[in-house]
JSON list of C-alpha atoms and ligand atoms in Angstrom, two decimals:
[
{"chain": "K", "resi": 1, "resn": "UNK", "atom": "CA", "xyz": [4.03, -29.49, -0.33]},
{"chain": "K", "resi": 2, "resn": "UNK", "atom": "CA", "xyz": [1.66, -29.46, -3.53]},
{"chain": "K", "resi": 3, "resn": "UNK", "atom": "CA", "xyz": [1.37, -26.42, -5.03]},
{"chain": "K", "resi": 4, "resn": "UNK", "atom": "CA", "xyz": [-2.24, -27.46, -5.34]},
{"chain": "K", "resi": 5, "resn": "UNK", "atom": "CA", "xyz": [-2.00, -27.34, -1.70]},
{"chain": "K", "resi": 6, "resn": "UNK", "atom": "CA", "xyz": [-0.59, -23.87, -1.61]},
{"chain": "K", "resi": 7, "resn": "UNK", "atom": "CA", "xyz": [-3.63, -22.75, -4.28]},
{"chain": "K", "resi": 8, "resn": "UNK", "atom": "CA", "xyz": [-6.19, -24.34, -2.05]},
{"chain": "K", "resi": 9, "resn": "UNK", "atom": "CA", "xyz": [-4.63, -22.86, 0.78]},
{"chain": "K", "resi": 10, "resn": "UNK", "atom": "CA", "xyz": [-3.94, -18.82, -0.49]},
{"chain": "K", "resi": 11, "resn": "UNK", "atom": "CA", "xyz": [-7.65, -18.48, -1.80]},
{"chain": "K", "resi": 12, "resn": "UNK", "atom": "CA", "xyz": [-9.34, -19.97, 1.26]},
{"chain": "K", "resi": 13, "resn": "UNK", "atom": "CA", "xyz": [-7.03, -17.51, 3.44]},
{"chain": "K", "resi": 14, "resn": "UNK", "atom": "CA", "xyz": [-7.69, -14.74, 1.00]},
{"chain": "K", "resi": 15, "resn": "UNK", "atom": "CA", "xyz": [-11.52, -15.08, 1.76]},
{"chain": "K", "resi": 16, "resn": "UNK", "atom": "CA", "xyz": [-11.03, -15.08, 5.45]},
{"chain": "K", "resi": 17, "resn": "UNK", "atom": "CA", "xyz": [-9.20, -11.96, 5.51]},
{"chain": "K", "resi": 18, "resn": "UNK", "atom": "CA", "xyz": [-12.03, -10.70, 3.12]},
{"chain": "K", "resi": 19, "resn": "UNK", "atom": "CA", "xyz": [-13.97, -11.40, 5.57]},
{"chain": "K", "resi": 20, "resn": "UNK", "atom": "CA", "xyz": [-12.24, -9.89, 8.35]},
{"chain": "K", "resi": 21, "resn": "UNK", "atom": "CA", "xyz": [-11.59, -6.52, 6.72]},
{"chain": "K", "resi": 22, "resn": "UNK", "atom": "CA", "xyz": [-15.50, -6.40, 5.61]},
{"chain": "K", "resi": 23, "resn": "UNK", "atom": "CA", "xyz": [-15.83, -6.56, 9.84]},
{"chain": "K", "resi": 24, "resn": "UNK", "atom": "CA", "xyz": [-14.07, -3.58, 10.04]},
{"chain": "K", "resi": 25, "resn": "UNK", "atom": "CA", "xyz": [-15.93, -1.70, 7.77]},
{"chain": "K", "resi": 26, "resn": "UNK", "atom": "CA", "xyz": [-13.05, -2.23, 4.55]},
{"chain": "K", "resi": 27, "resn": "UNK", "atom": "CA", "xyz": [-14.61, -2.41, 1.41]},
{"chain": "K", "resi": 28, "resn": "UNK", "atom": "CA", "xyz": [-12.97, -5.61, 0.73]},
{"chain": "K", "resi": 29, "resn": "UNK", "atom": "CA", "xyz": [-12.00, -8.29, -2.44]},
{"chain": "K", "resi": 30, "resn": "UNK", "atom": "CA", "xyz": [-9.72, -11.04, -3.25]},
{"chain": "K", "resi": 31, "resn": "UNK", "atom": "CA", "xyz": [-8.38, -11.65, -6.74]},
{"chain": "K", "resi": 32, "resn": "UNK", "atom": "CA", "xyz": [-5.53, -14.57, -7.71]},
{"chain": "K", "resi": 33, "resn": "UNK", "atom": "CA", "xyz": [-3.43, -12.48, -10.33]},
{"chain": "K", "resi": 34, "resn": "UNK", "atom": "CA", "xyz": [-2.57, -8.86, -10.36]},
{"chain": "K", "resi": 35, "resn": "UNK", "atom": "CA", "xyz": [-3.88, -8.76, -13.32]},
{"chain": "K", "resi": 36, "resn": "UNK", "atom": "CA", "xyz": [-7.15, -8.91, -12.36]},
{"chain": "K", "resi": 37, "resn": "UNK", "atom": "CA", "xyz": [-6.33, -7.03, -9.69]},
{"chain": "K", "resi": 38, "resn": "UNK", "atom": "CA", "xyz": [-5.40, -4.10, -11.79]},
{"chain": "K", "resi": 39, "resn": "UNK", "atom": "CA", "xyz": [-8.29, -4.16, -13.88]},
{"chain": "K", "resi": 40, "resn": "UNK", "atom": "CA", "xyz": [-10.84, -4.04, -10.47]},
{"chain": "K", "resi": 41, "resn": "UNK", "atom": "CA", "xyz": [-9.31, -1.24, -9.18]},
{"chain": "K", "resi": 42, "resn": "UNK", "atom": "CA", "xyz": [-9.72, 0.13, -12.39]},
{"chain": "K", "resi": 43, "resn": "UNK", "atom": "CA", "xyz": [-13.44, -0.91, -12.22]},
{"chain": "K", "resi": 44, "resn": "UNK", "atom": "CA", "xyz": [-13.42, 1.36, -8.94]},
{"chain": "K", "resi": 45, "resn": "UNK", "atom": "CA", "xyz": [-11.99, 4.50, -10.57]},
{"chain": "K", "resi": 46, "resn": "UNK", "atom": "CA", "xyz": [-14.48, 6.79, -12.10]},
{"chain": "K", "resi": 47, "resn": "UNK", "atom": "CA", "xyz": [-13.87, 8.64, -15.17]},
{"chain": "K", "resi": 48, "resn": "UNK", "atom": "CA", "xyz": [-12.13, 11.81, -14.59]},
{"chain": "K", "resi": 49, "resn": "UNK", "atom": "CA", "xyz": [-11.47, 10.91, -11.16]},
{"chain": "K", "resi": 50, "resn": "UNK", "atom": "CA", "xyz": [-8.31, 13.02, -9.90]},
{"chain": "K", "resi": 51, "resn": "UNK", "atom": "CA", "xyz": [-5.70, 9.92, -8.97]},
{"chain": "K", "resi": 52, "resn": "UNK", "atom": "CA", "xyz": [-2.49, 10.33, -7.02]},
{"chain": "K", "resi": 53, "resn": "UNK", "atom": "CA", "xyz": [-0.07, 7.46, -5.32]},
{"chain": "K", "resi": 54, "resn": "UNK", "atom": "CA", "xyz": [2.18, 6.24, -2.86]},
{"chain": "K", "resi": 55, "resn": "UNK", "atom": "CA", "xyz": [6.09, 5.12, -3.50]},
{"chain": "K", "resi": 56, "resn": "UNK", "atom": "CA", "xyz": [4.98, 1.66, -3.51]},
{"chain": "K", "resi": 57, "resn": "UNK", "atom": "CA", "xyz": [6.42, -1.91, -5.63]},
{"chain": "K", "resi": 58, "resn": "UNK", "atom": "CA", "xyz": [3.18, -3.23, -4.87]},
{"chain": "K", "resi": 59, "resn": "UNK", "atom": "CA", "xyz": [1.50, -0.45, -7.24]},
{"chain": "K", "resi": 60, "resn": "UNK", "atom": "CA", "xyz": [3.96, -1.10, -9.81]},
{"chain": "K", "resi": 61, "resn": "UNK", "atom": "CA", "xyz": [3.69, -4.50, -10.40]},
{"chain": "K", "resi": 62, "resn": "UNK", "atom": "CA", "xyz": [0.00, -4.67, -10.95]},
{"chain": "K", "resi": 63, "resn": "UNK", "atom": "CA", "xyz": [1.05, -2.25, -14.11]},
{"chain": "K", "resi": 64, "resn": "UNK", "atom": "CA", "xyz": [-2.07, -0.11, -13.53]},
{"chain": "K", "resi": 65, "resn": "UNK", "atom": "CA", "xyz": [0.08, 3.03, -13.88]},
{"chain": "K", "resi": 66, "resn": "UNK", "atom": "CA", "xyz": [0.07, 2.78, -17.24]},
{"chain": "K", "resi": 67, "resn": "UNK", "atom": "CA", "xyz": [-3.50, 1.48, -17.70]},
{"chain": "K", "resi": 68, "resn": "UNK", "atom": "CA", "xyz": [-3.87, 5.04, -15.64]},
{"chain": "K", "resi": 69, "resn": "UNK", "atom": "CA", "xyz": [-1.82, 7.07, -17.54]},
{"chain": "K", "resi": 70, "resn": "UNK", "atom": "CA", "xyz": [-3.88, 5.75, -20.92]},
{"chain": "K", "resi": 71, "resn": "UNK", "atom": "CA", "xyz": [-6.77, 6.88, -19.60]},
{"chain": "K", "resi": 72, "resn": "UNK", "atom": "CA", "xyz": [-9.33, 10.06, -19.00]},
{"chain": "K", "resi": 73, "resn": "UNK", "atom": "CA", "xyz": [-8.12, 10.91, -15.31]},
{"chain": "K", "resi": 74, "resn": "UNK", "atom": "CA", "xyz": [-6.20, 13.77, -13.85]},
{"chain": "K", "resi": 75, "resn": "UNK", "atom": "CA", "xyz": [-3.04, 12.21, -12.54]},
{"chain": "K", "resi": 76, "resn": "UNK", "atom": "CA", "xyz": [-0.71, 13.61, -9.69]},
{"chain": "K", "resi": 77, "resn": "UNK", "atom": "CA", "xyz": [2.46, 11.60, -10.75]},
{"chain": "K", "resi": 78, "resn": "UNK", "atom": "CA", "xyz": [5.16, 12.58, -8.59]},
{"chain": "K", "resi": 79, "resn": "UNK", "atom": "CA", "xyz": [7.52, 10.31, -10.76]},
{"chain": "K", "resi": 80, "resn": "UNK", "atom": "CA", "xyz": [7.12, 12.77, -13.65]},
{"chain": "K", "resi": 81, "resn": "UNK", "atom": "CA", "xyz": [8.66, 16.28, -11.72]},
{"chain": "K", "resi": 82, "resn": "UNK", "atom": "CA", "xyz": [12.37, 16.97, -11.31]},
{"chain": "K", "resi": 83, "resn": "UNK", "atom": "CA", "xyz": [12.89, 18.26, -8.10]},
{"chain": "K", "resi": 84, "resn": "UNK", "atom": "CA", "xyz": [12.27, 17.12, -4.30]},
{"chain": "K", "resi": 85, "resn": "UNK", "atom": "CA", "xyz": [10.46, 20.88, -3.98]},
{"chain": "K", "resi": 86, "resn": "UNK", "atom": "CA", "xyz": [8.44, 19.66, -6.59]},
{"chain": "K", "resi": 87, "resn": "UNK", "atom": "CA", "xyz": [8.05, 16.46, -5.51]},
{"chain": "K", "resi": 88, "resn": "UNK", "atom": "CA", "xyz": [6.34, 17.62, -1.99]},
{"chain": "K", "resi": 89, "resn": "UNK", "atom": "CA", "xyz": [3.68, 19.92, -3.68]},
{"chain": "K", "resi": 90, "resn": "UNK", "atom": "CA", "xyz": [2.77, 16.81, -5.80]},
{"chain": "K", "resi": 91, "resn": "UNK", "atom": "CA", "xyz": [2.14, 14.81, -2.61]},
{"chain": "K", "resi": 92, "resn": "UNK", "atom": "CA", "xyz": [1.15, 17.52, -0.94]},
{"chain": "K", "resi": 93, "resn": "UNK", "atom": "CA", "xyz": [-1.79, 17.70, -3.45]},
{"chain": "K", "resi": 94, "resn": "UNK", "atom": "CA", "xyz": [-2.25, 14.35, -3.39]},
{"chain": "K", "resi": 95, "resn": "UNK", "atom": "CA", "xyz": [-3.50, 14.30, 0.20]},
{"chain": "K", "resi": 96, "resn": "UNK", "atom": "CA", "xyz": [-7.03, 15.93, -1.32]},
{"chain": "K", "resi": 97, "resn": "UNK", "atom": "CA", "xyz": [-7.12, 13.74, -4.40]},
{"chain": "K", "resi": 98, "resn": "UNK", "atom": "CA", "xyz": [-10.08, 11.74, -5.53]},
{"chain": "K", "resi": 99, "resn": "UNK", "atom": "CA", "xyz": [-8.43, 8.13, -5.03]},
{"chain": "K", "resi": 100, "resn": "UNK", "atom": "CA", "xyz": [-5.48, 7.18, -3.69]},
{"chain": "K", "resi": 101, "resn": "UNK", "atom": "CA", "xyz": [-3.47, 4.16, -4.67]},
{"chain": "K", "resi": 102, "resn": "UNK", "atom": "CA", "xyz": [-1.01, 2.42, -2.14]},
{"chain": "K", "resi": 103, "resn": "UNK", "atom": "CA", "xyz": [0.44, -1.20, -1.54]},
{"chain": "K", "resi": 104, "resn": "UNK", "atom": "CA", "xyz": [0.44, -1.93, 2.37]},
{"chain": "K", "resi": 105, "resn": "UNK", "atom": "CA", "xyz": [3.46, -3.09, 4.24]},
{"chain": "K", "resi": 106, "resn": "UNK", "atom": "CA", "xyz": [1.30, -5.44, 6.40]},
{"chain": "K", "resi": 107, "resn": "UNK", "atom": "CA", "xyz": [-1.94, -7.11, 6.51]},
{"chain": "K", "resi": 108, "resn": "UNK", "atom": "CA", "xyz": [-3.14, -9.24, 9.63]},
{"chain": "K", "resi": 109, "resn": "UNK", "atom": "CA", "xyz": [-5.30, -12.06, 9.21]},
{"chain": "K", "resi": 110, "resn": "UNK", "atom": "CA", "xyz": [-8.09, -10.62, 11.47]},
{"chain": "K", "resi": 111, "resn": "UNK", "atom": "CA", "xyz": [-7.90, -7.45, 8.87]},
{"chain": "K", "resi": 112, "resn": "UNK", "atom": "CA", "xyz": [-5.35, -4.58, 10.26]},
{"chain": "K", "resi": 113, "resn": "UNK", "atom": "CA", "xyz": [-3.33, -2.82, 8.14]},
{"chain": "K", "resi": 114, "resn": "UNK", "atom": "CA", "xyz": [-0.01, -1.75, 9.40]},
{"chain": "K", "resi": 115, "resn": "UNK", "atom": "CA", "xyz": [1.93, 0.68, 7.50]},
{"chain": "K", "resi": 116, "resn": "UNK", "atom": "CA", "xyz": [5.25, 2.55, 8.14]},
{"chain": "K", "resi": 117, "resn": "UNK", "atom": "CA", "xyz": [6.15, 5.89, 6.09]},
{"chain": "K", "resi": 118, "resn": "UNK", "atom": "CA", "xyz": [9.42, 8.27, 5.90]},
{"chain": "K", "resi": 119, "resn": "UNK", "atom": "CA", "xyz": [7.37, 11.38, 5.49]},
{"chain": "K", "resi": 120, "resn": "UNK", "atom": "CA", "xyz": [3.95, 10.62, 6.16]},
{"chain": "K", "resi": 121, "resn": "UNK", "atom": "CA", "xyz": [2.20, 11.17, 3.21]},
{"chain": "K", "resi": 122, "resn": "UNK", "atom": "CA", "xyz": [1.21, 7.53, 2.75]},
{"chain": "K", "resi": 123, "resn": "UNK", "atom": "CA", "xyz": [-0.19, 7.13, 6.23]},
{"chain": "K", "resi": 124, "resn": "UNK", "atom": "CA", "xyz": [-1.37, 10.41, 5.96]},
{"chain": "K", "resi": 125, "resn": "UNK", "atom": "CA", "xyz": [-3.44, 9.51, 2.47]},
{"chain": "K", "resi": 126, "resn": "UNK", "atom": "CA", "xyz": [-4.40, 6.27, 3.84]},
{"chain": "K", "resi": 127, "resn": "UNK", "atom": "CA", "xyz": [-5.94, 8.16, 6.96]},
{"chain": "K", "resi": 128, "resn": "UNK", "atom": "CA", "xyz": [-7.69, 11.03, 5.77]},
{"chain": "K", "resi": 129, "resn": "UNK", "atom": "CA", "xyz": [-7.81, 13.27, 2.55]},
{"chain": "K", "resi": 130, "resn": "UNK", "atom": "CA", "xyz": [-8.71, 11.46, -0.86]},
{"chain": "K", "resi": 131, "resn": "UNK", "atom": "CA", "xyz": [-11.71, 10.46, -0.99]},
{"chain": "K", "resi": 132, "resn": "UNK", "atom": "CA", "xyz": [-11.19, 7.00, -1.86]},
{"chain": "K", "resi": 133, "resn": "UNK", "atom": "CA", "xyz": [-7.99, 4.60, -1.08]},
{"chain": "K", "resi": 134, "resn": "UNK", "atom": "CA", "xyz": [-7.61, 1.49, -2.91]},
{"chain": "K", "resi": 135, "resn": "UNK", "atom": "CA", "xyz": [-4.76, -0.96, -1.26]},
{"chain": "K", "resi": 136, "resn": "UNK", "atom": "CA", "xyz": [-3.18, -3.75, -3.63]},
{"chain": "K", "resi": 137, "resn": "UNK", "atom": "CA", "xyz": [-1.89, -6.40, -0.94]},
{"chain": "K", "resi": 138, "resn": "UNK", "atom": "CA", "xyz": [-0.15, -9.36, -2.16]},
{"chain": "K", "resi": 139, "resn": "UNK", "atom": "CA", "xyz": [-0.56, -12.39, -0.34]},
{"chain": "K", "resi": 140, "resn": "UNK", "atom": "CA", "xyz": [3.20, -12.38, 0.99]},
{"chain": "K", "resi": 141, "resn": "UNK", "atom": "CA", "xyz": [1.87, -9.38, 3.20]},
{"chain": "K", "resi": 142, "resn": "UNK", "atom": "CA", "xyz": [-0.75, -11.50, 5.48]},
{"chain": "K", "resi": 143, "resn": "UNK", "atom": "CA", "xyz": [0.21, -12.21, 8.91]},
{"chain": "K", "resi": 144, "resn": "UNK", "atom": "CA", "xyz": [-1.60, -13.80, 11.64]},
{"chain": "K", "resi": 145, "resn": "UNK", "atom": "CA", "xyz": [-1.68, -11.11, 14.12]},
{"chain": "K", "resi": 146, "resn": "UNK", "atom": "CA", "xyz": [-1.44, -6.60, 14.05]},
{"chain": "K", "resi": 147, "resn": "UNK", "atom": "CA", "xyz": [1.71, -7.88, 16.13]},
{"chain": "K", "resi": 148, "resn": "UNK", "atom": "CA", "xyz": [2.93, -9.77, 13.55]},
{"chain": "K", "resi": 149, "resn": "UNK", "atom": "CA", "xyz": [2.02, -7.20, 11.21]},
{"chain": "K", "resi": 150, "resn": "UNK", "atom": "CA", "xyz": [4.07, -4.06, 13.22]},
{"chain": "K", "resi": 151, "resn": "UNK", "atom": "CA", "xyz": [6.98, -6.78, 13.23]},
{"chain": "K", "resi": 152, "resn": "UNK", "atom": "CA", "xyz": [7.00, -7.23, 9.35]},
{"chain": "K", "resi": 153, "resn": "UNK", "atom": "CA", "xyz": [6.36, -3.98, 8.59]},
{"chain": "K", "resi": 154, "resn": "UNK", "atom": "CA", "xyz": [9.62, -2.86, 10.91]},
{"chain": "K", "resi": 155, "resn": "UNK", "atom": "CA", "xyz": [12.08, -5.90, 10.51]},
{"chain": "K", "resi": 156, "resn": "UNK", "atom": "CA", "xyz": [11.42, -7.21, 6.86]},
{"chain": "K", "resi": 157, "resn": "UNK", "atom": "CA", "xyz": [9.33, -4.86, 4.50]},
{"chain": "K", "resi": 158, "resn": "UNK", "atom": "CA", "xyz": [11.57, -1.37, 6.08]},
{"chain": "K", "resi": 159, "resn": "UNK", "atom": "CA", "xyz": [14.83, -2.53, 5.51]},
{"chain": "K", "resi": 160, "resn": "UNK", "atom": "CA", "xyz": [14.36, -3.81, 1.98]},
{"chain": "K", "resi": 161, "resn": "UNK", "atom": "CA", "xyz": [12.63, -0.76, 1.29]},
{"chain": "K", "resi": 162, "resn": "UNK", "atom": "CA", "xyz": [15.90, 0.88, 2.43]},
{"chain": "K", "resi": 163, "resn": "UNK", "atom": "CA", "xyz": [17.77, -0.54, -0.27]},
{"chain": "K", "resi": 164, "resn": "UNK", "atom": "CA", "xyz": [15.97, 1.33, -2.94]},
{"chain": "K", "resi": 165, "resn": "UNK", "atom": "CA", "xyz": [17.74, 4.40, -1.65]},
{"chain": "K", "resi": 166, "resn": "UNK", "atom": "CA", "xyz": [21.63, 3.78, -2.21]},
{"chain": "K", "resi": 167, "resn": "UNK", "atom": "CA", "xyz": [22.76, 7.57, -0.46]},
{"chain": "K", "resi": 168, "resn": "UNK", "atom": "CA", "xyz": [20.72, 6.41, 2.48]},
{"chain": "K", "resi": 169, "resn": "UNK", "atom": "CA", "xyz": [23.28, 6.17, 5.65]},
{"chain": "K", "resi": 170, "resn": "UNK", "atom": "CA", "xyz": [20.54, 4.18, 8.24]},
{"chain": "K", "resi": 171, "resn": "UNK", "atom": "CA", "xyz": [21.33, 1.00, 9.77]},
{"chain": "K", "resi": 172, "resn": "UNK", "atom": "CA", "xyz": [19.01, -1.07, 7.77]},
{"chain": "K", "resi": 173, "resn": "UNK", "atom": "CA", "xyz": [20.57, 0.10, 4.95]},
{"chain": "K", "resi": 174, "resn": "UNK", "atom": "CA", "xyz": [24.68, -1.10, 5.97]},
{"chain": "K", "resi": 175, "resn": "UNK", "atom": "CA", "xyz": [23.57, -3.78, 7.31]},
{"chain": "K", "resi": 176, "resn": "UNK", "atom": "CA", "xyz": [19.90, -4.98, 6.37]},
{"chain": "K", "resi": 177, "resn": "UNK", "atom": "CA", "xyz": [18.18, -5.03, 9.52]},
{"chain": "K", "resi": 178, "resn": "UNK", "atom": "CA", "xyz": [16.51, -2.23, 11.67]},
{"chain": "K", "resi": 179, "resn": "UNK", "atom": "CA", "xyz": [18.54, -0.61, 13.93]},
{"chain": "K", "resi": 180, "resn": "UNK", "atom": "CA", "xyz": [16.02, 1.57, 15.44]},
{"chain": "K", "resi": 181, "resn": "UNK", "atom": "CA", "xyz": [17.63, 4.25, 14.57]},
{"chain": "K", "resi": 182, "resn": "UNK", "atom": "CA", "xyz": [16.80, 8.21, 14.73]},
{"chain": "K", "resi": 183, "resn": "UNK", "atom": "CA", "xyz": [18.68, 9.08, 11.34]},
{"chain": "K", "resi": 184, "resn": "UNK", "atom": "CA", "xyz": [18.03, 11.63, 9.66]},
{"chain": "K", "resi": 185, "resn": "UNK", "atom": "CA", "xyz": [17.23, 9.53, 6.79]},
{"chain": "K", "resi": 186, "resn": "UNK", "atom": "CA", "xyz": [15.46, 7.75, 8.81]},
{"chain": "K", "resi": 187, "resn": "UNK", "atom": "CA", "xyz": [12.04, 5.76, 6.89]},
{"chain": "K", "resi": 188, "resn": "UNK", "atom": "CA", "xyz": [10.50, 5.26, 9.79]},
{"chain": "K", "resi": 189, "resn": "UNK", "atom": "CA", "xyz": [8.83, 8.23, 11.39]},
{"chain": "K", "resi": 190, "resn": "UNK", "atom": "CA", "xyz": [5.12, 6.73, 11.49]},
{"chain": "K", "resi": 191, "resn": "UNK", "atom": "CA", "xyz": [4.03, 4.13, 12.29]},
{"chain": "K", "resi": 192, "resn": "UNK", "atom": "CA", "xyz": [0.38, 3.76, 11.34]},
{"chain": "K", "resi": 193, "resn": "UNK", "atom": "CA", "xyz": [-2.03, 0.77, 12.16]},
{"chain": "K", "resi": 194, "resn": "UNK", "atom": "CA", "xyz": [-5.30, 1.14, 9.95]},
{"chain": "K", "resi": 195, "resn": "UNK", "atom": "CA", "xyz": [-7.38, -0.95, 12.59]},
{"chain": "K", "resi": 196, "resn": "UNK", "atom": "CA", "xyz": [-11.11, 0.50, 10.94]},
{"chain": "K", "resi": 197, "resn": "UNK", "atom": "CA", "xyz": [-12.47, 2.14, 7.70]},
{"chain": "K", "resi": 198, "resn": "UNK", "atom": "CA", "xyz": [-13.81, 5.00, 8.87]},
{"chain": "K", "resi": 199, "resn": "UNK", "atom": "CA", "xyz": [-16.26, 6.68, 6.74]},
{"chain": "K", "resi": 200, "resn": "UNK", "atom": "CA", "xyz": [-17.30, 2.90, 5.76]},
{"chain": "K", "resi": 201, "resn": "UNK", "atom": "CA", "xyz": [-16.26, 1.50, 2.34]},
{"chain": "K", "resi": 202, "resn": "UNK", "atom": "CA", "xyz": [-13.73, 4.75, 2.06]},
{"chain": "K", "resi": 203, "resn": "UNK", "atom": "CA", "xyz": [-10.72, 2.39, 2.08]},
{"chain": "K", "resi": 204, "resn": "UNK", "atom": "CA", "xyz": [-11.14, -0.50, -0.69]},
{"chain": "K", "resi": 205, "resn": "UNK", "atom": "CA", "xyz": [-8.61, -3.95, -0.22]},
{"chain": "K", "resi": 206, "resn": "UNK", "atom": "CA", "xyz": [-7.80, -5.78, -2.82]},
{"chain": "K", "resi": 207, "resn": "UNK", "atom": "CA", "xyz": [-5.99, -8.87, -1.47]},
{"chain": "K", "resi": 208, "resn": "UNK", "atom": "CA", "xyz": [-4.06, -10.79, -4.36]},
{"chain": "K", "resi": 209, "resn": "UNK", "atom": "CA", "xyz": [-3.18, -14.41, -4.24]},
{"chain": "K", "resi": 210, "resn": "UNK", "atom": "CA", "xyz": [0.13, -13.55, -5.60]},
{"chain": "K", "resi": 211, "resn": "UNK", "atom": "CA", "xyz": [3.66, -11.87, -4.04]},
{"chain": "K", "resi": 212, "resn": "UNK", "atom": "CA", "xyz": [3.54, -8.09, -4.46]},
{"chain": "K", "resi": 213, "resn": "UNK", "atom": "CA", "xyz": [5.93, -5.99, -3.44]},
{"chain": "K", "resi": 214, "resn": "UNK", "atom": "CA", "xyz": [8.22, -7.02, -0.27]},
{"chain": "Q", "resi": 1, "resn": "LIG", "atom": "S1", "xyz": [17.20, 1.18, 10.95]},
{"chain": "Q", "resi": 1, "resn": "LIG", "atom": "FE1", "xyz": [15.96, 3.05, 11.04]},
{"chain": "Q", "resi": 1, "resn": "LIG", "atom": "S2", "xyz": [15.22, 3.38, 8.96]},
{"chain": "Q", "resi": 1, "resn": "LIG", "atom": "FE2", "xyz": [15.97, 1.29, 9.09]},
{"chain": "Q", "resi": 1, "resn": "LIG", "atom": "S3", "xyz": [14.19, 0.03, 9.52]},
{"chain": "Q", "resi": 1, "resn": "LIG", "atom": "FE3", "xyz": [15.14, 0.55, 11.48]},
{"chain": "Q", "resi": 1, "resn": "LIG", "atom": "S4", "xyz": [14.13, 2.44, 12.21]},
{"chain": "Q", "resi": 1, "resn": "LIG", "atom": "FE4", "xyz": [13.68, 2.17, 10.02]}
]
């Protein structure tokens, strides 16, 4: 296949799923590079705006950290402290910031997010708290149905998240597929599907017609 086909293809798919998530109340865009991607949810970020994050590649790649980190906002960078005691009162202040940024593990084409978290400060974020949430979603995270959304989320997007964590002792992690397990380590103790925006516009998508994250 044409990778004019595959073009043609990602941007007419990224406007249906526009589309969709507007129908649930998302605020909703599409952009082809992360690039641009960056710099509109940089468009979205007042001045001054408190600004805290999720663990997320998705985040990362768009390289709007540093674009944030350059600029006039109060960041709550829990890659910056030194210990996990530290690290939890960062998130934990995170979960009243003024925007939130997070990558989604799942996106369904009729516009449900699915997203699975260790701790539950993502979900948590994503649910209720900042007063904004912007989500970066690369193309490679659309699915056709929340189904097929819970089953990416759980069998692909977990267990390479597992790998980032080389102490971790969870199935996914020996062997690279979900076990199901109940370790300890376990990153799977939520389970969240984002089904509606609720207050309207709260939640802003950003659907990019490139891979971010896995
Ligand atoms: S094995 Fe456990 S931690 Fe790994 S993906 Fe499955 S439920 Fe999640």
């Amino acid at each position: 296949m044409s990778s004019q086909a595959v073009e043609t293809r990602v941007k007419k798919l990224g406007a249906s799923v526009v589309k969709a998530l507007g129908g649930r109340n998302f605020e909703a865009y599409y952009c082809d590079t992360k690039e641009e991607a960056a710099e509109l949810a940089l468009s979205l970020i007042p001045e001054g705006s408190s600004i805290s994050w999720g663990g997320s590649v998705s985040v990362d790649e768009t390289g709007i950290k540093d674009k944030l980190r350059a600029g006039n906002y109060t960041l709550l960078d829990r890659d910056t402290v030194d210990t996990p005691e530290e690290k939890t009162e960062m998130m934990r202040r995170g979960l009243t910031c003024d925007v939130f940024l997070t990558g989604t593990n799942a996106l369904s084409e009729d516009g449900q997010l699915v997203n699975i978290d260790g701790t539950g400060n993502r979900v948590a974020s994503m649910s209720f708290g900042p007063r904004s949430v912007i989500v970066l979603a690369g193309v490679n995270k659309i699915v056709q149905t929340v189904e097929d959304a819970y089953a990416r989320a759980r069998g692909t997007a977990a267990p390479i998240n597992a790998q980032r964590f080389p102490g971790m002792k969870t199935p996914c992690s020996v062997n690279g597929t979900c076990g199901n397990c109940k370790s300890p380590d376990c990153i799977c103790s939520y389970i969240v599907t984002t089904r509606m925006c609720r207050p309207a516009k709260r939640i802003k998508v950003i659907v990019v017609g490139e891979a971010l994250g896995f």
